[in-house]
Short mmCIF file of C-alpha atoms in Angstrom, two decimals:
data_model
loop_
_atom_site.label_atom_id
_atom_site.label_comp_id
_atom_site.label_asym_id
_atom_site.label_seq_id
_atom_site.Cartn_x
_atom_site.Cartn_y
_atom_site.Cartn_z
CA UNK L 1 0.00 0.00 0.00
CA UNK L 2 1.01 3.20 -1.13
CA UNK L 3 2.22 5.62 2.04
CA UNK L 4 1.01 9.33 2.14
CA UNK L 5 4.80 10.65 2.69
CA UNK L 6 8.19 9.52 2.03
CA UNK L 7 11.89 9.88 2.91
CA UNK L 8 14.37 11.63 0.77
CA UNK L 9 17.95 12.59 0.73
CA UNK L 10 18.42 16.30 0.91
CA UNK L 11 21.27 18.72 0.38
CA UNK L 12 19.87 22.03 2.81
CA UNK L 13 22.02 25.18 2.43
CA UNK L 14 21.06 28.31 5.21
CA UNK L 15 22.86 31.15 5.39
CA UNK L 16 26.07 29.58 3.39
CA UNK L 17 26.02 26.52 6.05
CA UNK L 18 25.68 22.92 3.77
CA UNK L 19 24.66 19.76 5.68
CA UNK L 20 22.67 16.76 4.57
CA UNK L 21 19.31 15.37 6.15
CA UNK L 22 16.08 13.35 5.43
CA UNK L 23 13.49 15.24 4.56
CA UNK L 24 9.65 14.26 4.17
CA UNK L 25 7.82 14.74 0.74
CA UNK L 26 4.68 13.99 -0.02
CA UNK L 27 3.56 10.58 -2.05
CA UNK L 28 2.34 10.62 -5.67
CA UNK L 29 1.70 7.76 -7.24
CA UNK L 30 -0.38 7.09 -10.19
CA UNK L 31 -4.09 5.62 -9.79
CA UNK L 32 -6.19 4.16 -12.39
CA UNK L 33 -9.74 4.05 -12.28
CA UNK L 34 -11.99 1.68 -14.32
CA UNK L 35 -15.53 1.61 -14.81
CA UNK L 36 -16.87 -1.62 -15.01
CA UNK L 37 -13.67 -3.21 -15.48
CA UNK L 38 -13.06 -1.27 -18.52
CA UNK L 39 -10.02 1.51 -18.05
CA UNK L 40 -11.58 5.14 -17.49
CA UNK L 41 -8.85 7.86 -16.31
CA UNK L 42 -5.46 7.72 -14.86
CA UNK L 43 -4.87 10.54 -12.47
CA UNK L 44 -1.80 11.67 -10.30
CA UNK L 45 -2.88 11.08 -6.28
CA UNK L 46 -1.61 11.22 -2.84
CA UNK L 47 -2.46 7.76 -1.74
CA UNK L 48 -5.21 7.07 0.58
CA UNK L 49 -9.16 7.16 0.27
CA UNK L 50 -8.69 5.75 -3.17
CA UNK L 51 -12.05 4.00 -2.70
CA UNK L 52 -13.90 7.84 -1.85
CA UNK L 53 -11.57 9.69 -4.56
CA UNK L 54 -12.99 7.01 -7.51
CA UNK L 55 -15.97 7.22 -6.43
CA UNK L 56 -16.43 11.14 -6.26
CA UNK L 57 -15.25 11.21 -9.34
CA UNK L 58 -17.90 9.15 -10.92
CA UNK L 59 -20.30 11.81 -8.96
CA UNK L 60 -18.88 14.55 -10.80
CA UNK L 61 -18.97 12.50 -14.09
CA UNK L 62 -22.78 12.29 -13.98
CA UNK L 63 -22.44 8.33 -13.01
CA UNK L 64 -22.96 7.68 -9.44
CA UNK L 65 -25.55 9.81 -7.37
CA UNK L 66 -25.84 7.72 -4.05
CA UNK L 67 -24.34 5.00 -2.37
CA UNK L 68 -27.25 2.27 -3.85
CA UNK L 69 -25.75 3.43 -7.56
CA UNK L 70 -23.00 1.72 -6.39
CA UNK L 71 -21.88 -1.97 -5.99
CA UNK L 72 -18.64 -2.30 -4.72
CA UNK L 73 -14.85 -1.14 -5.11
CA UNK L 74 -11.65 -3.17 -5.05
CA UNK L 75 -8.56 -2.92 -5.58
CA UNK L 76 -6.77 -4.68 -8.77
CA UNK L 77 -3.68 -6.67 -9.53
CA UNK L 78 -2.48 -3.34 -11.49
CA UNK L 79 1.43 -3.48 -13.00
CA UNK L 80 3.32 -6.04 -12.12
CA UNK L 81 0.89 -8.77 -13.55
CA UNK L 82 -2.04 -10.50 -13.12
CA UNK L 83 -5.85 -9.41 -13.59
CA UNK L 84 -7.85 -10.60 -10.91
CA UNK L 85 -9.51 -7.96 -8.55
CA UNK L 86 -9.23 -7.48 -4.84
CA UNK L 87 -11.52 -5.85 -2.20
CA UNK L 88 -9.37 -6.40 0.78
CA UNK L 89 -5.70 -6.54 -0.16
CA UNK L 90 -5.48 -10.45 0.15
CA UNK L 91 -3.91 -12.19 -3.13
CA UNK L 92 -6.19 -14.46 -4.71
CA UNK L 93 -4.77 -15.13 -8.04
CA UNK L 94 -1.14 -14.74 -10.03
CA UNK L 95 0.43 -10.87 -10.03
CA UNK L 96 0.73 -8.77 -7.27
CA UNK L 97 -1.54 -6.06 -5.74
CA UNK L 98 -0.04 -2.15 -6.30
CA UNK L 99 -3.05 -0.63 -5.07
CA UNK L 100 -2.73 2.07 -8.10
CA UNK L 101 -5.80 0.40 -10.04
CA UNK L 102 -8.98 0.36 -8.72
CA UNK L 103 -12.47 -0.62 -10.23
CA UNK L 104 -15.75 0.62 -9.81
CA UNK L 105 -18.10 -1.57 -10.24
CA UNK L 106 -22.08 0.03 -10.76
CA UNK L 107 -25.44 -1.48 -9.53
CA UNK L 108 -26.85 -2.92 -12.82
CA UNK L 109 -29.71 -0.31 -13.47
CA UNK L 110 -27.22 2.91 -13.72
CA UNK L 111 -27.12 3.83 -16.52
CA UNK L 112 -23.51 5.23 -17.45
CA UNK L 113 -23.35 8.61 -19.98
CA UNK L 114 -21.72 8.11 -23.46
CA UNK L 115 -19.21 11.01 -22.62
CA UNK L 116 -17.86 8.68 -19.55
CA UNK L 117 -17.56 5.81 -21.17
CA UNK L 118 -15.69 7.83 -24.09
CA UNK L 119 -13.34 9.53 -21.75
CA UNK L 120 -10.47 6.81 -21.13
CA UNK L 121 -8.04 10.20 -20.13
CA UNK L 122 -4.71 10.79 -18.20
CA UNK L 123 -5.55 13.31 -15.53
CA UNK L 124 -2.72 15.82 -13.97
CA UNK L 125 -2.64 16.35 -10.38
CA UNK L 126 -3.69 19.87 -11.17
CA UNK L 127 -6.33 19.55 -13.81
CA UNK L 128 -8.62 17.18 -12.91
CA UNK L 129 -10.83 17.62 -16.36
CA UNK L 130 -7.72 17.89 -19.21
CA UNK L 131 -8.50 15.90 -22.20
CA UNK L 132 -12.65 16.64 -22.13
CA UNK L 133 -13.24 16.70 -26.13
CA UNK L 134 -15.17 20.06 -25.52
CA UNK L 135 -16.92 22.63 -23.25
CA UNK L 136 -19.91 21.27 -23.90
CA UNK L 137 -18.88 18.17 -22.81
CA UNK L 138 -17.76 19.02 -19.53
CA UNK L 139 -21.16 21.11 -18.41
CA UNK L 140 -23.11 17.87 -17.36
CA UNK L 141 -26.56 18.28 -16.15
CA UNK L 142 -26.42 18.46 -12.55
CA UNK L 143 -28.78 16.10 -10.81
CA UNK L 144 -29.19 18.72 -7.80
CA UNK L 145 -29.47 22.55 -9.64
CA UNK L 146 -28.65 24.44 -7.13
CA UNK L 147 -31.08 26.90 -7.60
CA UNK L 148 -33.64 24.82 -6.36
CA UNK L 149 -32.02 24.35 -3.34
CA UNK L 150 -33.22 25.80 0.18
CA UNK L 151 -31.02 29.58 0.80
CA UNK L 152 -27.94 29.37 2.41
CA UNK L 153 -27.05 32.52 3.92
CA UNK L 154 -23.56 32.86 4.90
CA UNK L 155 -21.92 35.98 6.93
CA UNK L 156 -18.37 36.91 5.49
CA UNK L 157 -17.05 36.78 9.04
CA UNK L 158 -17.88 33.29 9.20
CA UNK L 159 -16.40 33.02 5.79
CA UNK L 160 -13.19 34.77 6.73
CA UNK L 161 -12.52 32.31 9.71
CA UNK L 162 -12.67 29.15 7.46
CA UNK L 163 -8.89 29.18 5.98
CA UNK L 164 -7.36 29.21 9.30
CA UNK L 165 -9.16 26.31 10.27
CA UNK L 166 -8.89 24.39 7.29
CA UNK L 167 -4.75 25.15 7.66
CA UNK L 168 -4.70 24.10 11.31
CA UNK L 169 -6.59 20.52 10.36
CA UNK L 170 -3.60 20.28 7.25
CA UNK L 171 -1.96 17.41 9.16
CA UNK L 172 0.03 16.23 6.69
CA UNK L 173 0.87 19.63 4.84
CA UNK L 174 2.66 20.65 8.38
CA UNK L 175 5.15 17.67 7.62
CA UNK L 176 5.83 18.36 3.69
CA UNK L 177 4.59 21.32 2.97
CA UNK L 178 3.09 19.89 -0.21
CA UNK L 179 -0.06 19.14 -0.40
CA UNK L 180 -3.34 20.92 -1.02
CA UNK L 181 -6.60 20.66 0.92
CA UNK L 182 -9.82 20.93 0.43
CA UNK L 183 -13.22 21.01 3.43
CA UNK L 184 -16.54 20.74 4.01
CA UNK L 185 -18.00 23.39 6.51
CA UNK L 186 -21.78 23.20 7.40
CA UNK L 187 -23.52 27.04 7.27
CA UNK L 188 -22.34 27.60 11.43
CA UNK L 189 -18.36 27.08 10.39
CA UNK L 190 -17.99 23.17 12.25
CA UNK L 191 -15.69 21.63 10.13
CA UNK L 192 -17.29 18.09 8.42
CA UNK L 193 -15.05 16.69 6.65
CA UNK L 194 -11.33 17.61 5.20
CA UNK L 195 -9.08 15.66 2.87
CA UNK L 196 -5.72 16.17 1.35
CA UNK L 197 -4.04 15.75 -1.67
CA UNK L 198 -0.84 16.64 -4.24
CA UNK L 199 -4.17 17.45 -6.40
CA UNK L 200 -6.67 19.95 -5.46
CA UNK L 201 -9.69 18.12 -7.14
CA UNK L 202 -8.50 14.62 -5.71
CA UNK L 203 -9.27 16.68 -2.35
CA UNK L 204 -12.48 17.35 -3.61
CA UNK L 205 -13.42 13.62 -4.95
CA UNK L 206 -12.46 12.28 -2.03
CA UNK L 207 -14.79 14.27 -0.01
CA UNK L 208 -17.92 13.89 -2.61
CA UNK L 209 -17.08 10.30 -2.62
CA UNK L 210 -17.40 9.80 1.22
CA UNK L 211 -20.46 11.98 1.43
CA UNK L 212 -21.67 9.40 -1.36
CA UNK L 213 -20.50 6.42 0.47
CA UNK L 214 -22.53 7.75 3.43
CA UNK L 215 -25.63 8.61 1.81
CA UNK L 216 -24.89 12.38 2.76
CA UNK L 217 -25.46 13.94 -1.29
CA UNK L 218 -26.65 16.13 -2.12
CA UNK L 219 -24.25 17.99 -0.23
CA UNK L 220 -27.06 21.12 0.04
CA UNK L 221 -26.09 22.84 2.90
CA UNK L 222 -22.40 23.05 3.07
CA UNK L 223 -19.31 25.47 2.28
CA UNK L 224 -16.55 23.74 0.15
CA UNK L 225 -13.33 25.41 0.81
CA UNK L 226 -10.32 24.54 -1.02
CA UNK L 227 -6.56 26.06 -0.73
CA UNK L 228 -5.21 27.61 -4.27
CA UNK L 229 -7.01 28.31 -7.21
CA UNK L 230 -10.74 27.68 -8.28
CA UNK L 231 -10.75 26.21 -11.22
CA UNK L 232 -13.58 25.09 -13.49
CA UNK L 233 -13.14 21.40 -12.59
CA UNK L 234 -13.35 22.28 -8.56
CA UNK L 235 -16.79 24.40 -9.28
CA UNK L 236 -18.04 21.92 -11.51
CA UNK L 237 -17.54 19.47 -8.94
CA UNK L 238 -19.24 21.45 -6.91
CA UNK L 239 -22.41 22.07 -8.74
CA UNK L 240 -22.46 18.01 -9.31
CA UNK L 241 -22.48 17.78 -5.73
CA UNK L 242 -25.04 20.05 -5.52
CA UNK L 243 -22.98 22.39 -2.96
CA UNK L 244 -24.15 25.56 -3.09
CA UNK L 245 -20.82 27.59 -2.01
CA UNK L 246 -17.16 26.89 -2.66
CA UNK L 247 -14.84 29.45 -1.24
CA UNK L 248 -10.95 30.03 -2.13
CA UNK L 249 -8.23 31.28 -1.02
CA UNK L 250 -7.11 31.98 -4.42
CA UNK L 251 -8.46 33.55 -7.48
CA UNK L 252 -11.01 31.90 -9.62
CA UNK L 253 -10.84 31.17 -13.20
CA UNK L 254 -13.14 32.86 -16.20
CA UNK L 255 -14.82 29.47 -16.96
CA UNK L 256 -15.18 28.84 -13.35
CA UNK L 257 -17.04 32.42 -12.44
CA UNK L 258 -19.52 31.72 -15.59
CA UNK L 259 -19.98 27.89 -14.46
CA UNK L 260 -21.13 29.71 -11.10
CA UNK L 261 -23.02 32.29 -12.68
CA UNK L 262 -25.00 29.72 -14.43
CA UNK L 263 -25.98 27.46 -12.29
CA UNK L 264 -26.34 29.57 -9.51
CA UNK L 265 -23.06 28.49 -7.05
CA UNK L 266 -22.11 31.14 -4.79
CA UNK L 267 -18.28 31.35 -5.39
CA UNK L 268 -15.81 33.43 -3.37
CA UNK L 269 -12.36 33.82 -4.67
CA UNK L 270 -9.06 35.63 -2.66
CA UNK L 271 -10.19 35.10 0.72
CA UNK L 272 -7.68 36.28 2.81
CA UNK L 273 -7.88 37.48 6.40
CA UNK L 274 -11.17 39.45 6.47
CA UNK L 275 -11.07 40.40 2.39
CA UNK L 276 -12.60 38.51 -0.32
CA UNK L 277 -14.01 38.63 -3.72
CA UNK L 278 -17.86 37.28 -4.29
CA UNK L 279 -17.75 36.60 -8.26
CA UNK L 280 -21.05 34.95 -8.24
CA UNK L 281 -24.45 34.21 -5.90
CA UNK L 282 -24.01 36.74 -3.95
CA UNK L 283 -27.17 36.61 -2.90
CA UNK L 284 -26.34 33.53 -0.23
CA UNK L 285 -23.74 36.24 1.54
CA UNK L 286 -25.05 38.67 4.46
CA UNK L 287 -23.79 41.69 2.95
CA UNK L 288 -24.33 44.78 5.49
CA UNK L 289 -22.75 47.07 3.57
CA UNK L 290 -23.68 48.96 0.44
CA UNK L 291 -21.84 48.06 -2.44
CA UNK L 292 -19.84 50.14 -4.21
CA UNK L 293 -19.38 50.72 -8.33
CA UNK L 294 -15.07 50.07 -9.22
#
């Protein structure tokens, strides 16, 4: 089984001293994902919560919508030989286990979407979308709009005090410094859920994919917060979540502000200390004061 950190040689250099030590990094390592035992997408992972990172991303692929959608994952004799699938680690045929291929297997009345079954991509750790034939591929029909969903009103306070928690639950990050994060807040500010990752929307899958696994979606009533950027991918994932506010601590794409602004997803981009930007669905965020025209 793949380990979430490992030990390296390095060469450290401060102030013109030069001395050698270990130093922790975190894991990547490449996991496969297959649908039905045919190959789907290859993406770049920390390792850990494989089972909740496949299956959020089947959530955000249009294919899995609660737990009874699904029938089981295991794990799969992946490279060094042998085909036959595991669910707890034990060998049961030739080739050795690497825990990098796992496969989904669906409850026999889901019906899977041409543009899944057509994907069959390699997926960066920081694009977790790249090789989508078009734009008009990628805008799937949410199952939850969120427009439909109850208001969420959220004060920017509350808003403001998420990234420090969300750093101070970064176990991991504290011990490479490498690794992104991303959270699930309910509308008070307790923190639900939090997972890490060397890829920002593996954070994200794995957290959909546990909600999924315990029959929590839609996730209708929670803040996603996620360190860096917010990309298309992350709000998209949001919107097939049905969350109805994902918060950064970064700036937001283009795509990703007109993704919000049409489905209605309250996104909040730069938010830093008690500053942010609301770039879309503003309506869910207790603004007292007046706004001004820049």
């Amino acid at each position: 089984m793949g380990r979430v950190t490992e030990r390296r040689k390095v060469i450290r250099i401060r102030d013109g001293a030069v001395s050698s030590r270990p130093d922790t990094l975190v894991a990547e390592e490449p996991l496969e994902i297959r649908l039905n035992g045919k190959p789907l997408a290859i993406t770049m992972r920390t390792p850990g919560d494989d089972f909740a990172l496949a299956a959020g991303f089947l959530v955000s692929e249009g294919v899995l919508a609660n737990a009874y959608d699904l029938q089981n994952i295991v794990y799969c004799a992946g490279a060094t030989g042998g085909g036959a699938s595991r669910s707890s680690g034990a060998e049961s045929g030739g080739g050795s286990n690497s825990y990098n291929v796992v496969d989904v297997r669906t409850s026999p009345d889901v019906a899977i979407p041409d543009i899944t079954l057509e994907r069959n991509v390699y997926t960066t750790s920081s694009c977790g979308l790249c090789g989508k034939a078009s734009l008009d591929a990628v805008r799937t029909t949410a199952r939850w709009p969120i427009a439909d969903t109850p208001p969420v009103r959220v004060e920017p306070a509350l808003l403001a005090s998420l990234p420090d928690r969300l750093r101070a639950a970064q176990r991991v990050f504290d011990r490479t410094g490498g690794l992104h994060a991303a959270a699930l807040f309910s509308e008070a500010g307790d923190l639900l859920d939090i997972r890490e990752d060397v890829g920002r929307h593996n954070a994200v899958d794995k957290l959909v994919g546990r909600a999924l696994q315990n029959g929590d979606l839609p996730l209708s009533r929670v803040i996603l917060l996620v360190s860096g950027r917010a990309s298309f991918e992350l709000a998209q994932k949001a919107v097939m979540a049905g969350i109805p506010v994902l918060a950064a601590v970064s700036a937001p794409s283009s795509l990703a502000v007109d993704l919000a602004a049409e489905t209605g997803l309250t996104l909040v981009g730069f938010l830093r200390g008690s500053n942010m930007n609301v770039y879309a669905g503003e309506d869910r965020i207790a603004l007292q004061a007046t706004a001004t025209q820049g």
